[in-house]
PDB file of C-alpha atoms and ligand atoms in Angstrom:
ATOM      1  CA  MET A   1      27.900  13.126  -7.644  1.00 85.00           C
ATOM      2  CA  THR A   2      29.475   9.758  -8.397  1.00 85.00           C
ATOM      3  CA  GLN A   3      28.400   8.238 -11.705  1.00 85.00           C
ATOM      4  CA  LEU A   4      27.239   4.725 -10.820  1.00 87.00           C
ATOM      5  CA  PHE A   5      27.494   3.371 -14.365  1.00 84.00           C
ATOM      6  CA  ASP A   6      28.142   4.594 -17.887  1.00 81.00           C
ATOM      7  CA  PRO A   7      24.696   5.232 -19.325  1.00 72.00           C
ATOM      8  CA  PRO A   8      23.966   3.885 -22.809  1.00 69.00           C
ATOM      9  CA  PRO A   9      23.278   6.360 -25.619  1.00 64.00           C
ATOM     10  CA  THR A  10      19.890   8.000 -25.347  1.00 66.00           C
ATOM     11  CA  PRO A  11      17.268   6.055 -27.334  1.00 59.00           C
ATOM     12  CA  ASP A  12      16.740   8.822 -29.851  1.00 58.00           C
ATOM     13  CA  ALA A  13      20.436   9.390 -30.546  1.00 61.00           C
ATOM     14  CA  ASP A  14      20.243   7.223 -33.671  1.00 66.00           C
ATOM     15  CA  PRO A  15      17.115   7.845 -35.823  1.00 66.00           C
ATOM     16  CA  ALA A  16      17.673   4.500 -37.572  1.00 70.00           C
ATOM     17  CA  GLY A  17      18.424   2.601 -34.381  1.00 72.00           C
ATOM     18  CA  PRO A  18      16.252   0.014 -32.649  1.00 75.00           C
ATOM     19  CA  TYR A  19      14.446   2.712 -30.669  1.00 78.00           C
ATOM     20  CA  PRO A  20      13.895   5.588 -33.126  1.00 83.00           C
ATOM     21  CA  ALA A  21      12.637   9.022 -32.235  1.00 84.00           C
ATOM     22  CA  SER A  22       9.146   8.201 -33.499  1.00 87.00           C
ATOM     23  CA  ARG A  23       8.826   5.346 -30.987  1.00 87.00           C
ATOM     24  CA  LEU A  24      10.289   7.463 -28.222  1.00 87.00           C
ATOM     25  CA  ALA A  25       7.587  10.063 -28.928  1.00 90.00           C
ATOM     26  CA  ILE A  26       4.876   7.378 -28.790  1.00 93.00           C
ATOM     27  CA  THR A  27       6.342   6.112 -25.544  1.00 92.00           C
ATOM     28  CA  ARG A  28       6.308   9.565 -24.027  1.00 93.00           C
ATOM     29  CA  GLU A  29       2.694   9.981 -25.114  1.00 96.00           C
ATOM     30  CA  PHE A  30       1.362   6.751 -23.629  1.00 97.00           C
ATOM     31  CA  GLU A  31       3.723   5.861 -20.798  1.00 95.00           C
ATOM     32  CA  VAL A  32       2.495   5.982 -17.211  1.00 92.00           C
ATOM     33  CA  PRO A  33       4.585   8.005 -14.762  1.00 93.00           C
ATOM     34  CA  ASP A  34       6.559   6.273 -12.030  1.00 95.00           C
ATOM     35  CA  ILE A  35       4.938   5.983  -8.618  1.00 96.00           C
ATOM     36  CA  HIS A  36       6.337   6.835  -5.201  1.00 97.00           C
ATOM     37  CA  VAL A  37       4.635   5.771  -1.988  1.00 97.00           C
ATOM     38  CA  PRO A  38       6.363   7.513   0.924  1.00 97.00           C
ATOM     39  CA  PRO A  39       6.684   5.712   4.281  1.00 96.00           C
ATOM     40  CA  SER A  40       3.883   7.648   5.965  1.00 96.00           C
ATOM     41  CA  GLU A  41       0.487   6.751   7.404  1.00 94.00           C
ATOM     42  CA  GLU A  42      -1.115   9.274   5.021  1.00 95.00           C
ATOM     43  CA  ALA A  43       0.399   7.533   1.989  1.00 97.00           C
ATOM     44  CA  SER A  44      -0.662   4.092   3.239  1.00 98.00           C
ATOM     45  CA  PRO A  45      -1.435   3.227   6.855  1.00 98.00           C
ATOM     46  CA  TRP A  46      -0.794  -0.020   8.677  1.00 98.00           C
ATOM     47  CA  VAL A  47      -4.256  -1.599   8.578  1.00 98.00           C
ATOM     48  CA  PRO A  48      -4.861  -4.129  11.354  1.00 98.00           C
ATOM     49  CA  TRP A  49      -5.547  -7.695  10.240  1.00 96.00           C
ATOM     50  CA  GLY A  50      -6.786  -9.571  13.273  1.00 93.00           C
ATOM     51  CA  ASP A  51      -5.214  -8.952  16.661  1.00 93.00           C
ATOM     52  CA  ASN A  52      -1.614  -9.806  15.835  1.00 94.00           C
ATOM     53  CA  ALA A  53      -0.989  -8.638  12.277  1.00 96.00           C
ATOM     54  CA  ALA A  54      -1.273  -5.615   9.997  1.00 97.00           C
ATOM     55  CA  ILE A  55      -1.014  -4.966   6.275  1.00 98.00           C
ATOM     56  CA  ARG A  56       0.490  -1.907   4.585  1.00 98.00           C
ATOM     57  CA  HIS A  57      -1.031  -1.834   1.102  1.00 98.00           C
ATOM     58  CA  LEU A  58       1.307  -0.636  -1.656  1.00 98.00           C
ATOM     59  CA  ALA A  59      -0.318  -1.408  -5.010  1.00 98.00           C
ATOM     60  CA  PHE A  60      -3.645  -2.562  -6.444  1.00 98.00           C
ATOM     61  CA  ASP A  61      -3.790  -3.683 -10.087  1.00 98.00           C
ATOM     62  CA  VAL A  62      -7.473  -4.337 -10.749  1.00 97.00           C
ATOM     63  CA  ARG A  63      -6.909  -5.121 -14.448  1.00 97.00           C
ATOM     64  CA  ASN A  64      -4.728  -8.105 -13.602  1.00 97.00           C
ATOM     65  CA  ASN A  65      -5.818  -9.032 -10.061  1.00 98.00           C
ATOM     66  CA  LYS A  66      -2.330  -8.315  -8.739  1.00 98.00           C
ATOM     67  CA  PHE A  67      -1.462  -6.503  -5.540  1.00 98.00           C
ATOM     68  CA  SER A  68       1.471  -5.674  -3.334  1.00 98.00           C
ATOM     69  CA  ASN A  69       1.733  -5.103   0.390  1.00 98.00           C
ATOM     70  CA  ILE A  70       3.863  -5.574   3.464  1.00 98.00           C
ATOM     71  CA  LEU A  71       2.587  -8.167   5.908  1.00 98.00           C
ATOM     72  CA  TRP A  72       3.541  -7.415   9.515  1.00 97.00           C
ATOM     73  CA  VAL A  73       3.086 -10.255  11.982  1.00 97.00           C
ATOM     74  CA  LYS A  74       3.679  -8.657  15.366  1.00 96.00           C
ATOM     75  CA  GLY A  75       4.583 -11.771  17.332  1.00 92.00           C
ATOM     76  CA  GLY A  76       4.685 -15.494  16.984  1.00 88.00           C
ATOM     77  CA  GLY A  77       1.669 -16.913  15.242  1.00 87.00           C
ATOM     78  CA  ARG A  78       0.267 -19.257  12.646  1.00 89.00           C
ATOM     79  CA  LEU A  79      -1.678 -18.314   9.537  1.00 87.00           C
ATOM     80  CA  GLY A  80      -4.126 -20.943   8.256  1.00 83.00           C
ATOM     81  CA  VAL A  81      -3.490 -23.305   5.366  1.00 93.00           C
ATOM     82  CA  HIS A  82      -3.763 -21.367   2.139  1.00 95.00           C
ATOM     83  CA  ARG A  83      -3.420 -21.734  -1.601  1.00 96.00           C
ATOM     84  CA  HIS A  84      -2.724 -19.184  -4.326  1.00 96.00           C
ATOM     85  CA  SER A  85      -4.214 -19.227  -7.817  1.00 97.00           C
ATOM     86  CA  GLY A  86      -1.322 -17.074  -9.057  1.00 97.00           C
ATOM     87  CA  ALA A  87       2.339 -16.589  -8.299  1.00 98.00           C
ATOM     88  CA  VAL A  88       3.551 -14.783  -5.195  1.00 98.00           C
ATOM     89  CA  ARG A  89       6.920 -13.119  -4.707  1.00 98.00           C
ATOM     90  CA  GLY A  90       8.066 -12.298  -1.193  1.00 98.00           C
ATOM     91  CA  PHE A  91      11.066 -10.512   0.291  1.00 98.00           C
ATOM     92  CA  CYS A  92      11.645 -10.768   4.035  1.00 98.00           C
ATOM     93  CA  LEU A  93      12.432  -7.370   5.580  1.00 98.00           C
ATOM     94  CA  GLU A  94      12.477  -8.095   9.330  1.00 98.00           C
ATOM     95  CA  GLY A  95      12.150 -11.057  11.680  1.00 98.00           C
ATOM     96  CA  SER A  96      11.614 -14.550  10.371  1.00 98.00           C
ATOM     97  CA  TRP A  97       8.895 -16.937   9.213  1.00 98.00           C
ATOM     98  CA  ARG A  98       8.536 -20.302   7.533  1.00 97.00           C
ATOM     99  CA  TYR A  99       6.074 -22.649   5.931  1.00 97.00           C
ATOM    100  CA  GLU A 100       5.262 -25.846   7.816  1.00 96.00           C
ATOM    101  CA  GLU A 101       5.630 -27.757   4.563  1.00 96.00           C
ATOM    102  CA  TYR A 102       9.330 -26.807   4.047  1.00 97.00           C
ATOM    103  CA  ASP A 103      12.516 -26.930   6.099  1.00 97.00           C
ATOM    104  CA  TRP A 104      13.742 -23.413   5.228  1.00 98.00           C
ATOM    105  CA  VAL A 105      13.215 -20.262   7.293  1.00 98.00           C
ATOM    106  CA  ALA A 106      12.813 -16.844   5.639  1.00 98.00           C
ATOM    107  CA  THR A 107      15.056 -14.266   7.328  1.00 98.00           C
ATOM    108  CA  PRO A 108      15.827 -10.631   6.357  1.00 98.00           C
ATOM    109  CA  GLY A 109      17.070 -10.556   2.768  1.00 98.00           C
ATOM    110  CA  ALA A 110      15.470 -13.879   1.828  1.00 98.00           C
ATOM    111  CA  TYR A 111      13.466 -14.033  -1.405  1.00 98.00           C
ATOM    112  CA  VAL A 112      10.546 -16.451  -1.700  1.00 98.00           C
ATOM    113  CA  HIS A 113       8.688 -17.414  -4.882  1.00 98.00           C
ATOM    114  CA  GLU A 114       5.360 -19.191  -4.360  1.00 97.00           C
ATOM    115  CA  ASN A 115       3.805 -21.069  -7.235  1.00 97.00           C
ATOM    116  CA  PRO A 116       0.111 -21.387  -8.153  1.00 97.00           C
ATOM    117  CA  GLY A 117      -1.726 -24.346  -6.668  1.00 96.00           C
ATOM    118  CA  VAL A 118       0.690 -25.119  -3.857  1.00 95.00           C
ATOM    119  CA  GLN A 119      -0.849 -25.238  -0.376  1.00 95.00           C
ATOM    120  CA  HIS A 120       1.240 -24.053   2.526  1.00 96.00           C
ATOM    121  CA  THR A 121       0.925 -22.887   6.121  1.00 95.00           C
ATOM    122  CA  LEU A 122       2.708 -19.753   7.273  1.00 96.00           C
ATOM    123  CA  VAL A 123       4.213 -19.881  10.757  1.00 96.00           C
ATOM    124  CA  CYS A 124       6.083 -17.096  12.548  1.00 96.00           C
ATOM    125  CA  ASP A 125       8.165 -18.478  15.430  1.00 94.00           C
ATOM    126  CA  ASP A 126       9.993 -15.197  15.975  1.00 95.00           C
ATOM    127  CA  PRO A 127       8.814 -13.520  19.224  1.00 94.00           C
ATOM    128  CA  ASN A 128       9.448 -10.176  17.512  1.00 93.00           C
ATOM    129  CA  GLY A 129       7.344 -11.168  14.542  1.00 97.00           C
ATOM    130  CA  MET A 130       8.215 -10.393  10.938  1.00 98.00           C
ATOM    131  CA  LYS A 131       7.701  -7.961   8.075  1.00 98.00           C
ATOM    132  CA  THR A 132       7.672  -9.240   4.503  1.00 98.00           C
ATOM    133  CA  LEU A 133       7.007  -7.464   1.218  1.00 98.00           C
ATOM    134  CA  PHE A 134       4.719  -9.497  -1.059  1.00 98.00           C
ATOM    135  CA  TRP A 135       3.741  -9.163  -4.722  1.00 98.00           C
ATOM    136  CA  MET A 136       0.706 -11.364  -5.223  1.00 98.00           C
ATOM    137  CA  GLU A 137      -1.315 -12.487  -8.226  1.00 98.00           C
ATOM    138  CA  GLY A 138      -4.796 -13.988  -8.355  1.00 97.00           C
ATOM    139  CA  THR A 139      -6.612 -15.228  -5.289  1.00 97.00           C
ATOM    140  CA  LEU A 140      -5.514 -16.294  -1.841  1.00 96.00           C
ATOM    141  CA  GLU A 141      -7.710 -19.128  -0.559  1.00 96.00           C
ATOM    142  CA  PHE A 142      -7.812 -20.096   3.112  1.00 94.00           C
ATOM    143  CA  TYR A 143      -9.030 -23.528   4.192  1.00 92.00           C
ATOM    144  CA  ASP A 144     -10.357 -24.698   7.548  1.00 88.00           C
ATOM    145  CA  ASP A 145      -9.149 -27.763   9.439  1.00 83.00           C
ATOM    146  CA  HIS A 146     -11.544 -29.938   7.419  1.00 90.00           C
ATOM    147  CA  GLY A 147     -10.241 -28.743   4.068  1.00 87.00           C
ATOM    148  CA  ALA A 148     -13.272 -26.573   3.304  1.00 92.00           C
ATOM    149  CA  LEU A 149     -12.772 -23.181   1.678  1.00 93.00           C
ATOM    150  CA  ASP A 150     -13.071 -20.615   4.436  1.00 93.00           C
ATOM    151  CA  GLU A 151     -12.130 -17.301   2.817  1.00 94.00           C
ATOM    152  CA  MET A 152     -11.106 -16.151  -0.642  1.00 96.00           C
ATOM    153  CA  MET A 153      -9.114 -12.954  -0.980  1.00 97.00           C
ATOM    154  CA  ASP A 154      -8.512 -11.189  -4.297  1.00 98.00           C
ATOM    155  CA  VAL A 155      -7.426  -7.661  -5.192  1.00 98.00           C
ATOM    156  CA  PHE A 156     -10.866  -6.353  -4.200  1.00 98.00           C
ATOM    157  CA  TRP A 157     -10.617  -7.919  -0.733  1.00 98.00           C
ATOM    158  CA  PHE A 158      -7.362  -6.011  -0.257  1.00 98.00           C
ATOM    159  CA  ILE A 159      -8.883  -2.782  -1.612  1.00 98.00           C
ATOM    160  CA  GLU A 160     -11.856  -3.146   0.752  1.00 98.00           C
ATOM    161  CA  HIS A 161      -9.460  -3.753   3.669  1.00 98.00           C
ATOM    162  CA  TYR A 162      -7.540  -0.569   2.818  1.00 98.00           C
ATOM    163  CA  VAL A 163     -10.433   1.725   1.858  1.00 98.00           C
ATOM    164  CA  THR A 164     -12.662   0.752   4.794  1.00 98.00           C
ATOM    165  CA  TYR A 165      -9.887   1.592   7.249  1.00 98.00           C
ATOM    166  CA  CYS A 166      -9.069   4.881   5.529  1.00 98.00           C
ATOM    167  CA  ARG A 167     -12.698   6.011   5.538  1.00 97.00           C
ATOM    168  CA  ALA A 168     -13.133   5.073   9.200  1.00 98.00           C
ATOM    169  CA  HIS A 169     -10.023   7.023  10.222  1.00 97.00           C
ATOM    170  CA  GLY A 170     -10.305  10.120   8.027  1.00 97.00           C
ATOM    171  CA  ILE A 171      -7.355   9.139   5.838  1.00 97.00           C
ATOM    172  CA  GLY A 172      -7.625  10.012   2.152  1.00 97.00           C
ATOM    173  CA  VAL A 173      -7.590   7.091  -0.272  1.00 98.00           C
ATOM    174  CA  ASN A 174      -4.273   7.314  -2.119  1.00 98.00           C
ATOM    175  CA  ASP A 175      -4.863   7.138  -5.887  1.00 97.00           C
ATOM    176  CA  ALA A 176      -1.179   6.310  -6.377  1.00 97.00           C
ATOM    177  CA  LEU A 177      -1.792   2.815  -4.990  1.00 98.00           C
ATOM    178  CA  PHE A 178      -4.107   1.995  -7.915  1.00 97.00           C
ATOM    179  CA  VAL A 179      -1.560   1.225 -10.609  1.00 93.00           C
TER     180      VAL A 179
HETATM  181 FE1  FE2 B   1       1.421 -18.147   0.511  1.00 57.21          FE
END
């Protein structure tokens, strides 16, 4: 197999180095194994969100109120005005979408960083919809047309969305999603 890069010396090669064997042993004792979520319905199903969208949940971090998922908007549509209390990182996988407040359009390969406090309105003009991977922190607050808080979504909203669907459809809750 092709070697993609020359690996650095193993951390415990030098007992007096910056990562001595004692620390490597501690790391091995307390580290948390890597996680793999295969692309199957059993690992994490597409959970409907309204009539025109679905969410595939990938990670729930209840200690830090952080969560990751893929949002699938199945056709053109508009999500309400919303605000985040934490940062959001997004990577467009398919289709396209934009925020009414900006002049850019997210297309496949685009990376979006959303900052706390900013209000924006997601619009999908693409007739084929879009899929975007999001890493979200904090709460997601939706406002009605009069500026009143309509819905507040945190990590537990997303867990409820996932678990309720799994239990209703005989799908086991995947412990690997709870990081
Ligand atoms: Fe947002």
